[in-house]
Tab-separated table of C-alpha atoms in Angstrom:
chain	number	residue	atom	x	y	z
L	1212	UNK	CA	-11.124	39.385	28.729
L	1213	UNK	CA	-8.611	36.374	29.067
L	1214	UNK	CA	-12.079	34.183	30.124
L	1215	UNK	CA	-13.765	34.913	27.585
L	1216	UNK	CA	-11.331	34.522	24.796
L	1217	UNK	CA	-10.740	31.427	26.361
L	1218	UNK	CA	-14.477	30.114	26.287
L	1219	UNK	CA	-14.383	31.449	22.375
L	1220	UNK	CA	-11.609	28.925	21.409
L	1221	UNK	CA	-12.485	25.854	23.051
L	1222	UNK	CA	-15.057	25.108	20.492
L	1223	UNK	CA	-12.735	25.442	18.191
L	1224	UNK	CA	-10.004	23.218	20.184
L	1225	UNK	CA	-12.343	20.679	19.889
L	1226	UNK	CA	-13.590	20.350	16.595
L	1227	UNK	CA	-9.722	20.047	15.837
L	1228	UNK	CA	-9.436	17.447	18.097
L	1229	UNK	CA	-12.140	15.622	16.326
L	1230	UNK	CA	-11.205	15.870	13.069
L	1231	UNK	CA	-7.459	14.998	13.621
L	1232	UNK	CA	-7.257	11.243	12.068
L	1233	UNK	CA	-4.941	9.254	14.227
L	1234	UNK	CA	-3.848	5.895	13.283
L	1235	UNK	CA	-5.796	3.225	14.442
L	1236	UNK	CA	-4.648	-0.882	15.335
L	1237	UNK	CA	-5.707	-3.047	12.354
L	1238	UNK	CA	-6.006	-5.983	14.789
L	1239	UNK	CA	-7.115	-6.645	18.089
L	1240	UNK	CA	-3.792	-7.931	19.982
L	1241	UNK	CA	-5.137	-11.423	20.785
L	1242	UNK	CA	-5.796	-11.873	16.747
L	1243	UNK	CA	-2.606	-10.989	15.179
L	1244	UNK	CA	-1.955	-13.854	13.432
L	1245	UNK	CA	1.518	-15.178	12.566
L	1246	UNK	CA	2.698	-13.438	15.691
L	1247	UNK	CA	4.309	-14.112	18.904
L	1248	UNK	CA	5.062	-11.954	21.795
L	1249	UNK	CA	8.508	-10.064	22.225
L	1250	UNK	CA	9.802	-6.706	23.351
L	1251	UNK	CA	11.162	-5.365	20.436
L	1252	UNK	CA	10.318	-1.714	19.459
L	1253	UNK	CA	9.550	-0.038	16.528
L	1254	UNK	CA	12.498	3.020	15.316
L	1255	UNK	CA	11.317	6.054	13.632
L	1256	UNK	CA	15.044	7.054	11.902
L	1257	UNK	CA	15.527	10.892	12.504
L	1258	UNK	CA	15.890	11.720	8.486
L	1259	UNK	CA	14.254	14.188	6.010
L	1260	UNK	CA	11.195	11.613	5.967
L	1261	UNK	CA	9.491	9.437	8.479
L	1262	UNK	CA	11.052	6.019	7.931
L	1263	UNK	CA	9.315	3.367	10.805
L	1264	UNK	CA	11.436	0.371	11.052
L	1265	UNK	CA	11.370	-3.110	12.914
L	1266	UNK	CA	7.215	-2.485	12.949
L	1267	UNK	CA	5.916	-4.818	15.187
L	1268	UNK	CA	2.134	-4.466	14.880
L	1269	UNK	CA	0.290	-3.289	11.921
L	1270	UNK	CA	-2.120	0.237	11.614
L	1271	UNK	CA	-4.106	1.910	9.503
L	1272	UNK	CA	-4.240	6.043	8.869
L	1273	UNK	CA	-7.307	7.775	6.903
L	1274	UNK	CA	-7.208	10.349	5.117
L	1275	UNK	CA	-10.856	11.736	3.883
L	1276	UNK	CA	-11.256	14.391	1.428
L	1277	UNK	CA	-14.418	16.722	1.964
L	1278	UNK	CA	-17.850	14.996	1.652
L	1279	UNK	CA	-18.675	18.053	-1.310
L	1280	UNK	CA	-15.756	16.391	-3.232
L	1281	UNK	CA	-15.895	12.692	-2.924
L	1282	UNK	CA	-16.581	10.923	-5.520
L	1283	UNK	CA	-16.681	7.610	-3.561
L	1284	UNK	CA	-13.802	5.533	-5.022
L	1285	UNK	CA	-10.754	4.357	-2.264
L	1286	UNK	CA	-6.803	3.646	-1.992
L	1287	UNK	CA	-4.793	1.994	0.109
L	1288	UNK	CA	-1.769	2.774	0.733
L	1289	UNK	CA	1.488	0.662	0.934
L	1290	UNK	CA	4.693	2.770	1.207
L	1291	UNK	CA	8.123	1.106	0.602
L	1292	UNK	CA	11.041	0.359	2.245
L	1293	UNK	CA	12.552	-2.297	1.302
L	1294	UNK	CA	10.506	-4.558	3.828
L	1295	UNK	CA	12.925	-3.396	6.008
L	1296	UNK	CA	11.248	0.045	6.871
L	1297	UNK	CA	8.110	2.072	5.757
L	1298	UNK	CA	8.498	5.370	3.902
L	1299	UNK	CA	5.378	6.508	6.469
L	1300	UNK	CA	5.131	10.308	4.443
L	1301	UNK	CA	7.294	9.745	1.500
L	1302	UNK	CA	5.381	6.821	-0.070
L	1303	UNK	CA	2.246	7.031	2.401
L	1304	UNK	CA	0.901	10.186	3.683
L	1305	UNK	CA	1.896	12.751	1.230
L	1306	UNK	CA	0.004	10.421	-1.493
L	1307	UNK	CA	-2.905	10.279	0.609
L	1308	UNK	CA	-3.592	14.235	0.707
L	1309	UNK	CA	-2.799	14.070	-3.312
L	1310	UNK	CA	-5.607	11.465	-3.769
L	1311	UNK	CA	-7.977	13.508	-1.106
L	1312	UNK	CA	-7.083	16.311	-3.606
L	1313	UNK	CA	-8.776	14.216	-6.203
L	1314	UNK	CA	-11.831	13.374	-4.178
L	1315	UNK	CA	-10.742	9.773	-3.608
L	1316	UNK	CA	-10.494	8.742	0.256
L	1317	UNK	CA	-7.010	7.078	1.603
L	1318	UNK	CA	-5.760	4.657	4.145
L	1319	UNK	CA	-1.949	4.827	4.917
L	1320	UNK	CA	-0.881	1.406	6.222
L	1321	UNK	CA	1.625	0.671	8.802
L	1322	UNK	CA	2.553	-2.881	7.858
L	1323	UNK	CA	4.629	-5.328	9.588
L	1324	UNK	CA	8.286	-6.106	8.251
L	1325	UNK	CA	8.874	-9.676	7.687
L	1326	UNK	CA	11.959	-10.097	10.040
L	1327	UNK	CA	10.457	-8.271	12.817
L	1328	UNK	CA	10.623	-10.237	16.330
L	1329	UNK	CA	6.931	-10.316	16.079
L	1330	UNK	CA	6.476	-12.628	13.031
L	1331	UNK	CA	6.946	-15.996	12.727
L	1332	UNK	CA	7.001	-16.793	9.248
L	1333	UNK	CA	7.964	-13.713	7.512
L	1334	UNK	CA	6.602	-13.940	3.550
L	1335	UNK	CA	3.433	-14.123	5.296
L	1336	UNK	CA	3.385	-10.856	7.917
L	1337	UNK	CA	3.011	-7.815	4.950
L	1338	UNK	CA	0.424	-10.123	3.019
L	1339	UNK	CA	-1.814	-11.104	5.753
L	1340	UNK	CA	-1.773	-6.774	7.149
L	1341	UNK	CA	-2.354	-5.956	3.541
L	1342	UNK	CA	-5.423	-8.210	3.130
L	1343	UNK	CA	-6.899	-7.053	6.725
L	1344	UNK	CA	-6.696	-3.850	5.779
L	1345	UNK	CA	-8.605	-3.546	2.517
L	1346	UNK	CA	-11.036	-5.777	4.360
L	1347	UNK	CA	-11.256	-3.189	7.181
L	1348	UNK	CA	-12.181	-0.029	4.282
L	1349	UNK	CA	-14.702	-2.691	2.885
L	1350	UNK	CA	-16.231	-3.372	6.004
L	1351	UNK	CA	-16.569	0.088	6.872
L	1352	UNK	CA	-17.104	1.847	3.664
L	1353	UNK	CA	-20.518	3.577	4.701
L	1354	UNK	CA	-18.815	5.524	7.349
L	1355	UNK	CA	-16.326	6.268	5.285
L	1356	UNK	CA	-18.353	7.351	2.745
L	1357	UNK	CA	-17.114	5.579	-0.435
L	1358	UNK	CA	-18.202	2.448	-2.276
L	1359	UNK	CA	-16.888	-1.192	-1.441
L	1360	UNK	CA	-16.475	-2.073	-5.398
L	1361	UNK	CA	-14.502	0.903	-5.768
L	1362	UNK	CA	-11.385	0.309	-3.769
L	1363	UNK	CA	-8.001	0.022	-5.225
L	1364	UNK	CA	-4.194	-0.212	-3.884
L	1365	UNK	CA	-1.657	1.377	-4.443
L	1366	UNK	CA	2.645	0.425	-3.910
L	1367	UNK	CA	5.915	2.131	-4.394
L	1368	UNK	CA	9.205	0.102	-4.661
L	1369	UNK	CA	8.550	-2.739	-1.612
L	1370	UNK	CA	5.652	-1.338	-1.801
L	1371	UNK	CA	4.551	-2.092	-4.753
L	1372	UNK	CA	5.752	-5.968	-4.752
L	1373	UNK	CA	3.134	-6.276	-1.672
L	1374	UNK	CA	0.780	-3.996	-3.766
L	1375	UNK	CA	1.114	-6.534	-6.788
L	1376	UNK	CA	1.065	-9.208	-3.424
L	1377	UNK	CA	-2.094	-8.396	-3.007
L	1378	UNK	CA	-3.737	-7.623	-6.484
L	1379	UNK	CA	-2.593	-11.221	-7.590
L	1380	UNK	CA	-2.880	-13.127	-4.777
L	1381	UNK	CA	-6.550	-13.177	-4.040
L	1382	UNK	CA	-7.587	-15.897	-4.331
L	1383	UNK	CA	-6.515	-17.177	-1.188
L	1384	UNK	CA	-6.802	-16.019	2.228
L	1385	UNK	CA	-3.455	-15.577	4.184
L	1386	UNK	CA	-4.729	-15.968	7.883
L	1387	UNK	CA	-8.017	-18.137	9.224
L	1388	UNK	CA	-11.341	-15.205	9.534
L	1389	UNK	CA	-11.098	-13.435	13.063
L	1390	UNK	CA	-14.450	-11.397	12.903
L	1391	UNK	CA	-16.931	-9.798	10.422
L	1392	UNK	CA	-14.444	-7.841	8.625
L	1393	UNK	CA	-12.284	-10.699	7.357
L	1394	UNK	CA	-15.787	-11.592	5.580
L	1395	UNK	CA	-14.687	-8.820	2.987
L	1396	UNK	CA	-13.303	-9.345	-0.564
L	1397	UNK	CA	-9.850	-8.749	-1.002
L	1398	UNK	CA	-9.342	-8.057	-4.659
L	1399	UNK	CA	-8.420	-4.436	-5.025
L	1400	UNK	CA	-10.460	-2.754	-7.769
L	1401	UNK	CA	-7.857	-1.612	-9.141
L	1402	UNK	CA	-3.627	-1.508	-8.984
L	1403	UNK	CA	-0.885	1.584	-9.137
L	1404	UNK	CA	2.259	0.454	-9.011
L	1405	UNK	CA	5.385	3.363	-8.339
L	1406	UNK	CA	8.763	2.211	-9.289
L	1407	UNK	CA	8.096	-1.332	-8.044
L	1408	UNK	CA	9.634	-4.526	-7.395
L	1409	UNK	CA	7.270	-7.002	-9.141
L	1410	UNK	CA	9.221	-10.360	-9.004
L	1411	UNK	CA	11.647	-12.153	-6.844
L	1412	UNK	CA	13.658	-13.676	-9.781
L	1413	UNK	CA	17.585	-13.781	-9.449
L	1414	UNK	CA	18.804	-10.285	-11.820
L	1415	UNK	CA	15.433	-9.014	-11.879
L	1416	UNK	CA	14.417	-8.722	-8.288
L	1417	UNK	CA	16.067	-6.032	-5.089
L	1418	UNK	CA	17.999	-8.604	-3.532
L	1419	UNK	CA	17.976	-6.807	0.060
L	1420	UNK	CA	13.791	-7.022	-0.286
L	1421	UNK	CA	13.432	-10.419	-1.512
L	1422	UNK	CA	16.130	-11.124	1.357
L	1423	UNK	CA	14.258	-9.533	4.055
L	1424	UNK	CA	10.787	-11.292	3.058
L	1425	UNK	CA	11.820	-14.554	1.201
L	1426	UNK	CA	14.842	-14.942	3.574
L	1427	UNK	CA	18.484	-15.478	1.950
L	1428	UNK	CA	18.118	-18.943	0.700
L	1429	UNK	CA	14.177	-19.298	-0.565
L	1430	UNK	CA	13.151	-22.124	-2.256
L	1431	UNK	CA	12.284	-22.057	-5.899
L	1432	UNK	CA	8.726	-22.651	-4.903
L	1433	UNK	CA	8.841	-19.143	-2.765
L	1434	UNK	CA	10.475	-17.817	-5.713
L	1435	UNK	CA	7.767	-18.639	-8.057
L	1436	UNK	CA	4.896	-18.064	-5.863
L	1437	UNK	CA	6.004	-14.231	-5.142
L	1438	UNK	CA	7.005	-13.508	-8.685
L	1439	UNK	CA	3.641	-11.884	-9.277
L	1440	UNK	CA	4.413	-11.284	-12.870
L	1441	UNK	CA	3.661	-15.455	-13.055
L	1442	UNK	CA	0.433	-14.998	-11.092
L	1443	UNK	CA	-1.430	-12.366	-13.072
L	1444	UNK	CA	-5.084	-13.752	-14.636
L	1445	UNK	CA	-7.441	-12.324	-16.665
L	1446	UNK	CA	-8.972	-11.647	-13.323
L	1447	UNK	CA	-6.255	-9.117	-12.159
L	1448	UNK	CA	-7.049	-5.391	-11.678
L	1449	UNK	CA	-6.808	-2.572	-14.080
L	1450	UNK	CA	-2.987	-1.771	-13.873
L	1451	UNK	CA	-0.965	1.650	-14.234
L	1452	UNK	CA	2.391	1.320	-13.655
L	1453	UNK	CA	5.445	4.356	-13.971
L	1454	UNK	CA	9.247	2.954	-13.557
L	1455	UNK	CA	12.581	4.955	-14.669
L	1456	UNK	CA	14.990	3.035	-17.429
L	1457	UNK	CA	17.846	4.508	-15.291
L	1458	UNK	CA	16.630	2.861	-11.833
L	1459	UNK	CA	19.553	1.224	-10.143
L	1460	UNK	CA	17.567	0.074	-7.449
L	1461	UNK	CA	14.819	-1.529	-8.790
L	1462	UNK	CA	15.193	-2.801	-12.473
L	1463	UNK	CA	12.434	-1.512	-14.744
L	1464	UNK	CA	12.175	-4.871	-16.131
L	1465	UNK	CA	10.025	-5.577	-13.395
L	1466	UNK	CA	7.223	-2.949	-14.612
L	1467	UNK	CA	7.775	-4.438	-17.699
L	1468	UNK	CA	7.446	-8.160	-17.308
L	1469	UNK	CA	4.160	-7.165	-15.177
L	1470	UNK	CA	3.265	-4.859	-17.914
L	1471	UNK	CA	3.566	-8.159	-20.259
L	1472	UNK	CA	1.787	-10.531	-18.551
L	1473	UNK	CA	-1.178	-8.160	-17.985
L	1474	UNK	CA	-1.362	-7.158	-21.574
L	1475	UNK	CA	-1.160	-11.495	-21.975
L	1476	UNK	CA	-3.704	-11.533	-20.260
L	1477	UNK	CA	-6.369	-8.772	-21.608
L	1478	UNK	CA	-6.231	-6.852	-18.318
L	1479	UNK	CA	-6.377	-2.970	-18.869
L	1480	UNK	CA	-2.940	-1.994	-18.264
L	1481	UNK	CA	-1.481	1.639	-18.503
L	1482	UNK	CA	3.020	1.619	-18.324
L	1483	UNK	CA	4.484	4.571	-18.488
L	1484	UNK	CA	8.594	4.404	-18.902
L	1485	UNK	CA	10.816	7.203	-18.192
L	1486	UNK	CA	14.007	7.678	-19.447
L	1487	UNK	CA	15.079	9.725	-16.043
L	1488	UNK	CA	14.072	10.031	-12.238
L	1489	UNK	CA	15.904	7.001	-10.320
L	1490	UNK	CA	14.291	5.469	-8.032
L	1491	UNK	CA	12.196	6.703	-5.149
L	1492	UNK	CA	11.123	9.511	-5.691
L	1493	UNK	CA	7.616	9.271	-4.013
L	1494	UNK	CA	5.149	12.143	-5.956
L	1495	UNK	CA	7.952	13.756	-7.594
L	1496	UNK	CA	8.254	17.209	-6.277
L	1497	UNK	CA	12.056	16.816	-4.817
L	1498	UNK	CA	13.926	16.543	-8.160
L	1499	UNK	CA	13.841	17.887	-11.522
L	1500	UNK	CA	14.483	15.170	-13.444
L	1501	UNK	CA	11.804	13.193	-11.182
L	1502	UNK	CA	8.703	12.321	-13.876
L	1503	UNK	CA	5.414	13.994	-13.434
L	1504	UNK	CA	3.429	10.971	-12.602
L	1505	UNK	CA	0.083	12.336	-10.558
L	1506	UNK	CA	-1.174	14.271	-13.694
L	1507	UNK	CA	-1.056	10.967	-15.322
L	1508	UNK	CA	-2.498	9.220	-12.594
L	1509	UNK	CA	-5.588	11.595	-12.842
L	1510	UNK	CA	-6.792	11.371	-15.827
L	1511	UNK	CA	-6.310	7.836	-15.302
L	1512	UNK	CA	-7.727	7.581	-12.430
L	1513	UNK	CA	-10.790	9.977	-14.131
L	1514	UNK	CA	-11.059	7.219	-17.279
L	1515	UNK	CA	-10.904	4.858	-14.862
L	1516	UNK	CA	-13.919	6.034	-13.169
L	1517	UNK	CA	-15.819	6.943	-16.116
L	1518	UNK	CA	-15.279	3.436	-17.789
L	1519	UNK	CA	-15.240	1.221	-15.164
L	1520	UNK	CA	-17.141	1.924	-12.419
């Protein structure tokens, strides 16, 4: 009895073992760029979420909902931290089964911090992971079943200034082409932004962030050319952005200048303000007071689809 039972569940051992996703190296070691060799280790700190810091090397997680209920469209995912850490469940993860709950497939990235022993200049470490990585869905968007033109990004907090990063910054390519994938676009389709830091301006800014990327004394050229409220075009990405007025971490004036300069600009922008929730509170299920942002987000997402795609 014991034999057989055991020849009944390996099958089933492993189909699980197929389907579990496990995160995968966005680069081949000898094409990191902006890297150098070191023995520094990455930290995951033992709290009630999975917060990776000192990354050294960048991956990428997906997260695909069933074939019956995909509708084709893509996310990637940034999580914050501060660029000191990544929220790896908080901000990453947990969104990704949400958006697999609305048919859309998700990639959870790993990205490196900017003062990690790994990276030599470090504005350009998160930037250059961030544009690999919505190369690397591009480039493999048939197996993955969804549609190149349909890929968007999506940032909380530190997050969200790389998100922003990368929805702005497009136009130019922050490492030299290592293969066939770096022959990808990198606008995002479209942007979410969660409670983020948009600019690097003194008062408007997270100091600790723009300290960690920027470094403590940046030049007003750094400044400027990170402020991605000064960098959107008509050219940017459909935006929706939620922020709390009482955020103490992250002023809402970011949202709001970024809200501004979209609306400046004729780019479909969504901003929804709420007078309560803080700061980082990832989908909003831990607090009360947190606002219900996912139902907005679908139908957005849903008009999104219907008028834009």
């Amino acid at each position: 009895m014991k034999r057989l039972i055991l020849v009944c569940l390996y099958p089933l051992l492993v189909c699980c073992n197929v389907l579990a996703q496990q995160p995968s190296p966005l680069w081949q070691e000898e094409n990191i760029p902006n890297y150098q060799n070191n023995s520094a280790k990455e930290v995951v700190v033992e709290r009630d979420i999975i917060s990776i810091q000192n990354v050294q090397s960048a991956t990428i997680e997906v997260y695909l909902p069933s074939n019956k209920n995909a509708n084709s469209m893509a996310v990637l995912i940034l999580p914050g931290g501060g660029y000191n850490s990544v929220s790896y469940d908080w901000e990453g993860t947990d969104y990704a089964k949400w958006f697999n709950s609305q048919g859309i497939a998700a990639f959870v990235l790993k990205y490196r911090m900017p003062q990690a022993e790994s990276v030599l200049t470090s504005h350009k470490a998160p930037i250059q992971d961030a544009q690999r990585a919505i190369r690397y869905i591009r480039h493999n968007a048939l197996k993955f079943n969804v549609d190149k033109n349909k890929v968007g990004v999506i940032g909380s907090s530190a997050g969200g200034h790389l998100a922003s990063t990368l929805a702005t910054h497009f136009t130019s390519s922050y490492y030299q082409a290592k293969d066939a994938i770096d022959n990808e676009n990198v606008r995002p389709d479209f942007l979410m932004l969660i409670y983020p830091i948009v600019s690097m301006k003194n008062g408007v800014t997270h100091q600790g962030s723009r300290n960690k990327l920027l470094g403590k004394q940046p030049s007003f050229e750094l400044i400027q050319r990170f402020s991605n409220e000064t960098r959107v075009t008509e050219n940017t990405p459909p935006t929706f952005i939620i922020h709390s007025g009482n955020d103490k971490a992250v002023p809402v004036e970011n949202s709001i200048r970024m809200y501004q300069a979209l609306v400046k600009h004729q780019v479909e922008a969504t901003l929804h303000v709420f007078p309560d929730g803080g700061h980082g509170y990832g989908l909003g299920l831990s607090k009360s007071e947190a606002p219900n942002w996912t139902g907005l987000a679908s139908k957005w997402l849903q008009s999104l689809s219907a008028n834009n795609f």
